PDB file of N, CA and C in Angstrom:
ATOM      1  N   MET A   7      -6.239 -83.893  78.160  1.00  0.00           N
ATOM      2  CA  MET A   7      -5.593 -84.281  76.544  1.00  0.00           C
ATOM      3  C   MET A   7      -4.290 -85.196  77.376  1.00  0.00           C
ATOM      4  N   ARG A   8      -4.135 -85.943  76.988  1.00  0.00           N
ATOM      5  CA  ARG A   8      -2.792 -86.930  76.966  1.00  0.00           C
ATOM      6  C   ARG A   8      -2.277 -87.790  75.556  1.00  0.00           C
ATOM      7  N   VAL A   9      -1.381 -87.906  75.421  1.00  0.00           N
ATOM      8  CA  VAL A   9      -0.758 -89.089  74.751  1.00  0.00           C
ATOM      9  C   VAL A   9      -0.184 -89.991  75.379  1.00  0.00           C
ATOM     10  N   GLU A  10      -0.007 -91.235  74.925  1.00  0.00           N
ATOM     11  CA  GLU A  10       0.485 -92.348  75.022  1.00  0.00           C
ATOM     12  C   GLU A  10       1.417 -92.988  74.099  1.00  0.00           C
ATOM     13  N   VAL A  11       2.272 -93.351  74.613  1.00  0.00           N
ATOM     14  CA  VAL A  11       3.299 -94.405  73.832  1.00  0.00           C
ATOM     15  C   VAL A  11       3.867 -95.700  74.399  1.00  0.00           C
ATOM     16  N   TRP A  12       3.960 -96.602  73.426  1.00  0.00           N
ATOM     17  CA  TRP A  12       4.007 -98.091  74.368  1.00  0.00           C
ATOM     18  C   TRP A  12       4.969 -98.787  73.041  1.00  0.00           C
ATOM     19  N   ARG A  13       5.540 -99.782  73.835  1.00  0.00           N
ATOM     20  CA  ARG A  13       5.857-100.567  72.429  1.00  0.00           C
ATOM     21  C   ARG A  13       5.242-101.817  72.262  1.00  0.00           C
ATOM     22  N   GLN A  14       4.904-102.640  71.072  1.00  0.00           N
ATOM     23  CA  GLN A  14       3.960-103.355  71.350  1.00  0.00           C
ATOM     24  C   GLN A  14       4.577-104.629  71.156  1.00  0.00           C
ATOM     25  N   PRO A  15       4.042-106.078  71.633  1.00  0.00           N
ATOM     26  CA  PRO A  15       4.788-107.388  71.341  1.00  0.00           C
ATOM     27  C   PRO A  15       5.624-107.701  70.504  1.00  0.00           C
ATOM     28  N   ASN A  16       5.138-107.021  69.356  1.00  0.00           N
ATOM     29  CA  ASN A  16       6.264-107.349  67.815  1.00  0.00           C
ATOM     30  C   ASN A  16       6.702-106.377  67.854  1.00  0.00           C
ATOM     31  N   GLY A  17       7.282-105.803  68.994  1.00  0.00           N
ATOM     32  CA  GLY A  17       8.651-104.526  68.692  1.00  0.00           C
ATOM     33  C   GLY A  17       8.312-103.444  68.255  1.00  0.00           C
ATOM     34  N   TYR A  18       7.242-103.328  67.641  1.00  0.00           N
ATOM     35  CA  TYR A  18       6.908-101.692  66.853  1.00  0.00           C
ATOM     36  C   TYR A  18       6.520-100.983  68.387  1.00  0.00           C
ATOM     37  N   TRP A  19       6.141 -99.602  67.871  1.00  0.00           N
ATOM     38  CA  TRP A  19       6.021 -98.326  68.664  1.00  0.00           C
ATOM     39  C   TRP A  19       4.519 -97.941  68.161  1.00  0.00           C
ATOM     40  N   ARG A  20       3.478 -97.639  68.944  1.00  0.00           N
ATOM     41  CA  ARG A  20       2.296 -96.883  68.568  1.00  0.00           C
ATOM     42  C   ARG A  20       2.026 -96.020  69.657  1.00  0.00           C
ATOM     43  N   TRP A  21       0.895 -95.401  69.220  1.00  0.00           N
ATOM     44  CA  TRP A  21       1.053 -94.286  70.428  1.00  0.00           C
ATOM     45  C   TRP A  21      -0.738 -93.756  70.244  1.00  0.00           C
ATOM     46  N   ALA A  22      -1.561 -93.245  71.184  1.00  0.00           N
ATOM     47  CA  ALA A  22      -2.873 -93.324  71.313  1.00  0.00           C
ATOM     48  C   ALA A  22      -2.716 -91.575  71.952  1.00  0.00           C
ATOM     49  N   TYR A  23      -4.031 -91.125  71.116  1.00  0.00           N
ATOM     50  CA  TYR A  23      -4.462 -89.781  72.213  1.00  0.00           C
ATOM     51  C   TYR A  23      -5.922 -89.870  72.579  1.00  0.00           C
ATOM     52  N   TYR A  24      -5.373 -89.331  73.824  1.00  0.00           N
ATOM     53  CA  TYR A  24      -7.086 -89.614  74.979  1.00  0.00           C
ATOM     54  C   TYR A  24      -7.366 -87.955  75.094  1.00  0.00           C
ATOM     55  N   GLU A  25      -8.495 -87.987  74.994  1.00  0.00           N
ATOM     56  CA  GLU A  25      -9.256 -86.902  75.842  1.00  0.00           C
ATOM     57  C   GLU A  25     -10.386 -87.046  76.007  1.00  0.00           C
ATOM     58  N   GLY A  26     -10.719 -87.097  77.902  1.00  0.00           N
ATOM     59  CA  GLY A  26     -12.050 -87.092  78.073  1.00  0.00           C
ATOM     60  C   GLY A  26     -12.379 -89.034  77.735  1.00  0.00           C
ATOM     61  N   ASN A  27     -13.440 -89.501  76.859  1.00  0.00           N
ATOM     62  CA  ASN A  27     -13.610 -90.665  77.001  1.00  0.00           C
ATOM     63  C   ASN A  27     -13.186 -90.902  75.206  1.00  0.00           C
ATOM     64  N   THR A  28     -12.434 -90.086  74.797  1.00  0.00           N
ATOM     65  CA  THR A  28     -12.315 -90.697  73.653  1.00  0.00           C
ATOM     66  C   THR A  28     -10.491 -90.971  73.572  1.00  0.00           C
ATOM     67  N   CYS A  29     -10.813 -91.758  72.732  1.00  0.00           N
ATOM     68  CA  CYS A  29      -9.394 -92.628  72.058  1.00  0.00           C
ATOM     69  C   CYS A  29      -9.250 -92.872  70.787  1.00  0.00           C
ATOM     70  N   LEU A  30      -8.164 -91.882  70.331  1.00  0.00           N
ATOM     71  CA  LEU A  30      -7.628 -92.393  68.976  1.00  0.00           C
ATOM     72  C   LEU A  30      -6.181 -92.846  69.162  1.00  0.00           C
ATOM     73  N   LEU A  31      -6.312 -93.764  68.399  1.00  0.00           N
ATOM     74  CA  LEU A  31      -5.127 -94.674  67.788  1.00  0.00           C
ATOM     75  C   LEU A  31      -4.246 -94.504  66.953  1.00  0.00           C
ATOM     76  N   SER A  32      -3.090 -94.185  66.967  1.00  0.00           N
ATOM     77  CA  SER A  32      -2.381 -94.093  65.583  1.00  0.00           C
ATOM     78  C   SER A  32      -2.620 -95.681  64.446  1.00  0.00           C
ATOM     79  N   ASN A  33      -2.398 -94.926  63.574  1.00  0.00           N
ATOM     80  CA  ASN A  33      -2.764 -95.880  62.344  1.00  0.00           C
ATOM     81  C   ASN A  33      -1.642 -96.546  61.928  1.00  0.00           C
ATOM     82  N   SER A  34      -0.043 -96.039  62.280  1.00  0.00           N
ATOM     83  CA  SER A  34       0.751 -96.868  61.864  1.00  0.00           C
ATOM     84  C   SER A  34       1.791 -97.434  62.994  1.00  0.00           C
ATOM     85  N   GLU A  35       2.306 -97.964  62.624  1.00  0.00           N
ATOM     86  CA  GLU A  35       3.125 -98.768  63.947  1.00  0.00           C
ATOM     87  C   GLU A  35       4.503 -98.173  63.802  1.00  0.00           C
ATOM     88  N   TYR A  36       5.510 -97.786  64.428  1.00  0.00           N
ATOM     89  CA  TYR A  36       7.092 -97.262  64.051  1.00  0.00           C
ATOM     90  C   TYR A  36       8.073 -98.225  64.809  1.00  0.00           C
ATOM     91  N   THR A  37       9.057 -98.169  64.089  1.00  0.00           N
ATOM     92  CA  THR A  37      10.128 -98.723  64.548  1.00  0.00           C
ATOM     93  C   THR A  37      10.919 -98.238  65.836  1.00  0.00           C
ATOM     94  N   SER A  38      10.753 -97.006  65.883  1.00  0.00           N
ATOM     95  CA  SER A  38      11.427 -96.449  67.282  1.00  0.00           C
ATOM     96  C   SER A  38      10.402 -95.679  68.092  1.00  0.00           C
ATOM     97  N   GLU A  39      10.993 -95.610  69.468  1.00  0.00           N
ATOM     98  CA  GLU A  39       9.956 -94.644  70.490  1.00  0.00           C
ATOM     99  C   GLU A  39      10.195 -93.215  70.085  1.00  0.00           C
ATOM    100  N   GLU A  40      11.030 -92.648  69.815  1.00  0.00           N
ATOM    101  CA  GLU A  40      11.129 -91.825  68.966  1.00  0.00           C
ATOM    102  C   GLU A  40      10.419 -91.349  67.906  1.00  0.00           C
ATOM    103  N   ALA A  41      10.446 -92.504  67.077  1.00  0.00           N
ATOM    104  CA  ALA A  41       9.656 -91.771  65.759  1.00  0.00           C
ATOM    105  C   ALA A  41       7.929 -91.814  66.126  1.00  0.00           C
ATOM    106  N   ALA A  42       7.741 -92.622  66.994  1.00  0.00           N
ATOM    107  CA  ALA A  42       6.205 -92.789  67.566  1.00  0.00           C
ATOM    108  C   ALA A  42       6.095 -91.353  68.376  1.00  0.00           C
ATOM    109  N   ARG A  43       6.808 -91.145  69.262  1.00  0.00           N
ATOM    110  CA  ARG A  43       6.837 -89.395  69.671  1.00  0.00           C
ATOM    111  C   ARG A  43       6.691 -88.455  68.998  1.00  0.00           C
ATOM    112  N   HIS A  44       7.275 -88.504  68.083  1.00  0.00           N
ATOM    113  CA  HIS A  44       7.503 -87.419  66.665  1.00  0.00           C
ATOM    114  C   HIS A  44       6.128 -87.278  66.023  1.00  0.00           C
ATOM    115  N   SER A  45       5.311 -88.390  65.586  1.00  0.00           N
ATOM    116  CA  SER A  45       4.086 -88.619  64.952  1.00  0.00           C
ATOM    117  C   SER A  45       3.460 -88.199  65.759  1.00  0.00           C
ATOM    118  N   ALA A  46       3.258 -88.543  67.102  1.00  0.00           N
ATOM    119  CA  ALA A  46       2.261 -87.816  67.914  1.00  0.00           C
ATOM    120  C   ALA A  46       2.076 -86.513  68.268  1.00  0.00           C
ATOM    121  N   ASP A  47       3.467 -85.849  68.069  1.00  0.00           N
ATOM    122  CA  ASP A  47       3.716 -84.872  68.523  1.00  0.00           C
ATOM    123  C   ASP A  47       3.303 -83.683  67.747  1.00  0.00           C
ATOM    124  N   THR A  48       3.436 -84.154  66.035  1.00  0.00           N
ATOM    125  CA  THR A  48       2.962 -84.103  64.859  1.00  0.00           C
ATOM    126  C   THR A  48       1.646 -83.840  64.673  1.00  0.00           C
ATOM    127  N   ALA A  49       0.765 -84.886  65.262  1.00  0.00           N
ATOM    128  CA  ALA A  49      -0.679 -85.163  65.096  1.00  0.00           C
ATOM    129  C   ALA A  49      -1.207 -84.077  66.329  1.00  0.00           C
ATOM    130  N   TYR A  50      -0.794 -84.088  67.240  1.00  0.00           N
ATOM    131  CA  TYR A  50      -1.500 -84.151  68.514  1.00  0.00           C
ATOM    132  C   TYR A  50      -0.361 -82.982  69.294  1.00  0.00           C
ATOM    133  N   PRO A  51       0.043 -81.767  68.808  1.00  0.00           N
ATOM    134  CA  PRO A  51       1.467 -80.908  69.482  1.00  0.00           C
ATOM    135  C   PRO A  51       1.105 -80.378  71.067  1.00  0.00           C
ATOM    136  N   PRO A  52       1.854 -80.818  71.770  1.00  0.00           N
ATOM    137  CA  PRO A  52       1.697 -80.866  73.108  1.00  0.00           C
ATOM    138  C   PRO A  52       1.531 -79.100  73.612  1.00  0.00           C
ATOM    139  N   PRO A  53       0.631 -79.185  74.629  1.00  0.00           N
ATOM    140  CA  PRO A  53       0.297 -77.543  74.953  1.00  0.00           C
ATOM    141  C   PRO A  53       1.809 -77.087  75.301  1.00  0.00           C
ATOM    142  N   SER A  54       1.671 -75.470  74.935  1.00  0.00           N
ATOM    143  CA  SER A  54       2.820 -74.773  75.514  1.00  0.00           C
ATOM    144  C   SER A  54       2.606 -74.303  76.599  1.00  0.00           C
ATOM    145  N   GLY A  55       3.958 -74.021  77.265  1.00  0.00           N
ATOM    146  CA  GLY A  55       4.199 -73.902  79.362  1.00  0.00           C
ATOM    147  C   GLY A  55       3.141 -72.741  79.601  1.00  0.00           C
ATOM    148  N   ASP A  56       2.848 -72.256  78.924  1.00  0.00           N
ATOM    149  CA  ASP A  56       1.698 -70.948  79.001  1.00  0.00           C
ATOM    150  C   ASP A  56       0.204 -71.088  79.280  1.00  0.00           C
ATOM    151  N   GLY A  57       0.061 -72.412  79.324  1.00  0.00           N
ATOM    152  CA  GLY A  57      -1.638 -72.724  79.294  1.00  0.00           C
ATOM    153  C   GLY A  57      -2.242 -72.844  77.807  1.00  0.00           C
ATOM    154  N   GLU A  58      -3.296 -72.829  78.182  1.00  0.00           N
ATOM    155  CA  GLU A  58      -4.096 -73.078  76.561  1.00  0.00           C
ATOM    156  C   GLU A  58      -3.639 -72.103  75.484  1.00  0.00           C
ATOM    157  N   PRO A  59      -3.296 -73.102  74.274  1.00  0.00           N
ATOM    158  CA  PRO A  59      -3.405 -72.287  73.186  1.00  0.00           C
ATOM    159  C   PRO A  59      -4.318 -70.911  72.749  1.00  0.00           C
ATOM    160  N   ARG A  60      -3.634 -69.715  72.585  1.00  0.00           N
ATOM    161  CA  ARG A  60      -4.490 -68.713  72.255  1.00  0.00           C
ATOM    162  C   ARG A  60      -5.451 -68.823  71.459  1.00  0.00           C
ATOM    163  N   SER A  61      -6.375 -68.036  71.267  1.00  0.00           N
ATOM    164  CA  SER A  61      -7.216 -68.126  70.057  1.00  0.00           C
ATOM    165  C   SER A  61      -7.134 -67.710  69.121  1.00  0.00           C
ATOM    166  N   ARG A  62      -7.844 -67.383  67.808  1.00  0.00           N
ATOM    167  CA  ARG A  62      -7.687 -66.325  67.104  1.00  0.00           C
ATOM    168  C   ARG A  62      -7.739 -64.838  67.066  1.00  0.00           C
ATOM    169  N   THR A  63      -8.702 -64.744  68.312  1.00  0.00           N
ATOM    170  CA  THR A  63      -8.996 -63.275  68.654  1.00  0.00           C
ATOM    171  C   THR A  63      -7.832 -62.898  69.830  1.00  0.00           C
ATOM    172  N   GLY A  64      -7.271 -63.937  70.501  1.00  0.00           N
ATOM    173  CA  GLY A  64      -6.660 -63.569  71.246  1.00  0.00           C
ATOM    174  C   GLY A  64      -4.962 -63.375  70.609  1.00  0.00           C
ATOM    175  N   ARG A  65      -4.436 -63.885  69.446  1.00  0.00           N
ATOM    176  CA  ARG A  65      -3.679 -63.755  68.754  1.00  0.00           C
ATOM    177  C   ARG A  65      -3.490 -62.139  68.378  1.00  0.00           C
ATOM    178  N   LEU A  66      -5.158 -62.053  67.676  1.00  0.00           N
ATOM    179  CA  LEU A  66      -5.548 -60.518  66.750  1.00  0.00           C
ATOM    180  C   LEU A  66      -5.417 -59.476  67.935  1.00  0.00           C
ATOM    181  N   LEU A  67      -5.575 -59.825  69.221  1.00  0.00           N
ATOM    182  CA  LEU A  67      -5.594 -58.688  70.091  1.00  0.00           C
ATOM    183  C   LEU A  67      -4.081 -58.276  70.362  1.00  0.00           C
ATOM    184  N   SER A  68      -3.306 -59.813  70.732  1.00  0.00           N
ATOM    185  CA  SER A  68      -1.413 -59.499  71.129  1.00  0.00           C
ATOM    186  C   SER A  68      -1.101 -58.817  70.464  1.00  0.00           C
ATOM    187  N   ARG A  69      -1.115 -59.008  68.370  1.00  0.00           N
ATOM    188  CA  ARG A  69      -0.635 -58.144  67.330  1.00  0.00           C
ATOM    189  C   ARG A  69      -0.969 -56.589  67.723  1.00  0.00           C
ATOM    190  N   TRP A  70      -2.344 -56.697  67.690  1.00  0.00           N
ATOM    191  CA  TRP A  70      -2.863 -54.904  67.992  1.00  0.00           C
ATOM    192  C   TRP A  70      -2.236 -54.706  69.273  1.00  0.00           C
ATOM    193  N   LEU A  71      -1.703 -55.040  70.322  1.00  0.00           N
ATOM    194  CA  LEU A  71      -1.286 -54.506  71.408  1.00  0.00           C
ATOM    195  C   LEU A  71       0.121 -54.248  70.992  1.00  0.00           C
ATOM    196  N   GLU A  72       1.317 -55.049  70.763  1.00  0.00           N
ATOM    197  CA  GLU A  72       2.246 -55.301  70.236  1.00  0.00           C
ATOM    198  C   GLU A  72       2.634 -54.092  69.238  1.00  0.00           C
ATOM    199  N   ARG A  73       1.671 -53.619  68.152  1.00  0.00           N
ATOM    200  CA  ARG A  73       1.641 -52.742  67.196  1.00  0.00           C
ATOM    201  C   ARG A  73       1.607 -51.364  67.874  1.00  0.00           C
ATOM    202  N   PHE A  74       0.392 -51.118  68.606  1.00  0.00           N
ATOM    203  CA  PHE A  74       0.088 -49.965  69.735  1.00  0.00           C
ATOM    204  C   PHE A  74       1.422 -49.615  70.305  1.00  0.00           C
ATOM    205  N   LEU A  75       1.725 -50.262  70.826  1.00  0.00           N
ATOM    206  CA  LEU A  75       3.033 -49.993  71.922  1.00  0.00           C
ATOM    207  C   LEU A  75       4.528 -49.601  71.124  1.00  0.00           C
ATOM    208  N   LEU A  76       4.276 -50.414  69.966  1.00  0.00           N
ATOM    209  CA  LEU A  76       5.509 -49.656  69.243  1.00  0.00           C
ATOM    210  C   LEU A  76       5.448 -48.402  68.721  1.00  0.00           C
ATOM    211  N   ALA A  77       3.967 -48.100  68.390  1.00  0.00           N
ATOM    212  CA  ALA A  77       3.731 -46.620  68.192  1.00  0.00           C
ATOM    213  C   ALA A  77       3.824 -45.630  69.037  1.00  0.00           C
ATOM    214  N   VAL A  78       3.529 -46.096  70.412  1.00  0.00           N
ATOM    215  CA  VAL A  78       3.858 -45.224  71.144  1.00  0.00           C
ATOM    216  C   VAL A  78       5.258 -44.782  71.537  1.00  0.00           C
ATOM    217  N   VAL A  79       6.112 -45.958  71.506  1.00  0.00           N
ATOM    218  CA  VAL A  79       7.440 -45.898  71.909  1.00  0.00           C
ATOM    219  C   VAL A  79       7.697 -45.285  70.586  1.00  0.00           C
ATOM    220  N   ALA A  80       7.712 -45.430  69.472  1.00  0.00           N
ATOM    221  CA  ALA A  80       8.167 -44.702  68.408  1.00  0.00           C
ATOM    222  C   ALA A  80       7.897 -43.025  68.135  1.00  0.00           C
ATOM    223  N   ARG A  81       7.011 -42.708  68.936  1.00  0.00           N
ATOM    224  CA  ARG A  81       6.397 -41.448  68.871  1.00  0.00           C
ATOM    225  C   ARG A  81       7.289 -41.003  69.925  1.00  0.00           C
ATOM    226  N   ARG A  82       6.986 -41.450  70.667  1.00  0.00           N
ATOM    227  CA  ARG A  82       8.036 -40.839  71.922  1.00  0.00           C
ATOM    228  C   ARG A  82       9.400 -40.295  71.696  1.00  0.00           C
ATOM    229  N   LEU A  83      10.335 -41.547  70.675  1.00  0.00           N
ATOM    230  CA  LEU A  83      11.678 -41.407  70.443  1.00  0.00           C
ATOM    231  C   LEU A  83      11.362 -40.288  69.474  1.00  0.00           C
ATOM    232  N   LEU A  84      10.792 -40.233  68.627  1.00  0.00           N
ATOM    233  CA  LEU A  84      10.327 -38.891  67.469  1.00  0.00           C
ATOM    234  C   LEU A  84      10.413 -37.832  68.496  1.00  0.00           C
ATOM    235  N   ARG A  85       9.632 -37.592  68.752  1.00  0.00           N
ATOM    236  CA  ARG A  85       9.362 -36.517  69.907  1.00  0.00           C
ATOM    237  C   ARG A  85      10.871 -36.371  70.534  1.00  0.00           C
ATOM    238  N   ARG A  86      11.396 -37.008  71.128  1.00  0.00           N
ATOM    239  CA  ARG A  86      12.730 -36.204  71.839  1.00  0.00           C
ATOM    240  C   ARG A  86      13.793 -36.101  70.881  1.00  0.00           C
ATOM    241  N   VAL A  87      13.703 -36.727  69.722  1.00  0.00           N
ATOM    242  CA  VAL A  87      14.712 -36.134  68.600  1.00  0.00           C
ATOM    243  C   VAL A  87      14.251 -34.803  68.102  1.00  0.00           C
ATOM    244  N   ARG A  88      13.125 -34.420  67.962  1.00  0.00           N
ATOM    245  CA  ARG A  88      12.747 -33.080  67.306  1.00  0.00           C
ATOM    246  C   ARG A  88      12.736 -32.203  68.959  1.00  0.00           C
ATOM    247  N   LEU A  89      12.732 -32.314  69.790  1.00  0.00           N
ATOM    248  CA  LEU A  89      12.969 -31.500  70.757  1.00  0.00           C
ATOM    249  C   LEU A  89      14.563 -31.246  71.120  1.00  0.00           C
ATOM    250  N   ARG A  90      15.442 -32.255  70.825  1.00  0.00           N
ATOM    251  CA  ARG A  90      16.982 -32.123  70.964  1.00  0.00           C
ATOM    252  C   ARG A  90      17.394 -31.155  69.752  1.00  0.00           C
ATOM    253  N   ARG A  91      16.529 -31.272  68.570  1.00  0.00           N
ATOM    254  CA  ARG A  91      16.991 -30.541  67.431  1.00  0.00           C
ATOM    255  C   ARG A  91      16.885 -29.005  67.709  1.00  0.00           C
ATOM    256  N   GLY A  92      15.601 -29.016  68.134  1.00  0.00           N
ATOM    257  CA  GLY A  92      14.861 -27.577  68.448  1.00  0.00           C
ATOM    258  C   GLY A  92      15.394 -26.829  69.687  1.00  0.00           C
ATOM    259  N   HIS A  93      16.154 -27.360  70.234  1.00  0.00           N
ATOM    260  CA  HIS A  93      16.997 -27.111  71.685  1.00  0.00           C
ATOM    261  C   HIS A  93      18.350 -26.855  71.103  1.00  0.00           C
ATOM    262  N   GLY A  94      18.882 -27.557  70.010  1.00  0.00           N
ATOM    263  CA  GLY A  94      20.517 -27.269  69.335  1.00  0.00           C
ATOM    264  C   GLY A  94      20.636 -26.139  68.849  1.00  0.00           C
ATOM    265  N   ARG A  95      19.082 -25.318  68.330  1.00  0.00           N
ATOM    266  CA  ARG A  95      19.323 -24.406  67.420  1.00  0.00           C
ATOM    267  C   ARG A  95      18.814 -23.090  68.313  1.00  0.00           C
ATOM    268  N   GLY A  96      19.147 -23.079  69.521  1.00  0.00           N
ATOM    269  CA  GLY A  96      19.029 -22.123  70.423  1.00  0.00           C
ATOM    270  C   GLY A  96      17.901 -21.540  70.748  1.00  0.00           C
ATOM    271  N   GLY A  97      16.691 -22.611  70.766  1.00  0.00           N
ATOM    272  CA  GLY A  97      15.451 -22.600  70.961  1.00  0.00           C
ATOM    273  C   GLY A  97      15.177 -22.947  72.535  1.00  0.00           C
TER     274      GLY A  97
END
């Protein structure tokens, strides 16, 4: 996937999205390169630095893992608090 931005002979800017043999040309002209890039990034966001965007399943697994780890940490902290209270009572 790539997006190209260029200035046309009439002074306006355009962008095109390319993937494989597919080319999708912007349906508008823009007065500045920044405006054309913003439009292209809105239509086809650049990939994040960590590779392919995660699938819905990947996001769900990630949320599940975060919640699981948070529960483990919370349980350990709660156990420490209980042990300290028990120890403070002379136990």
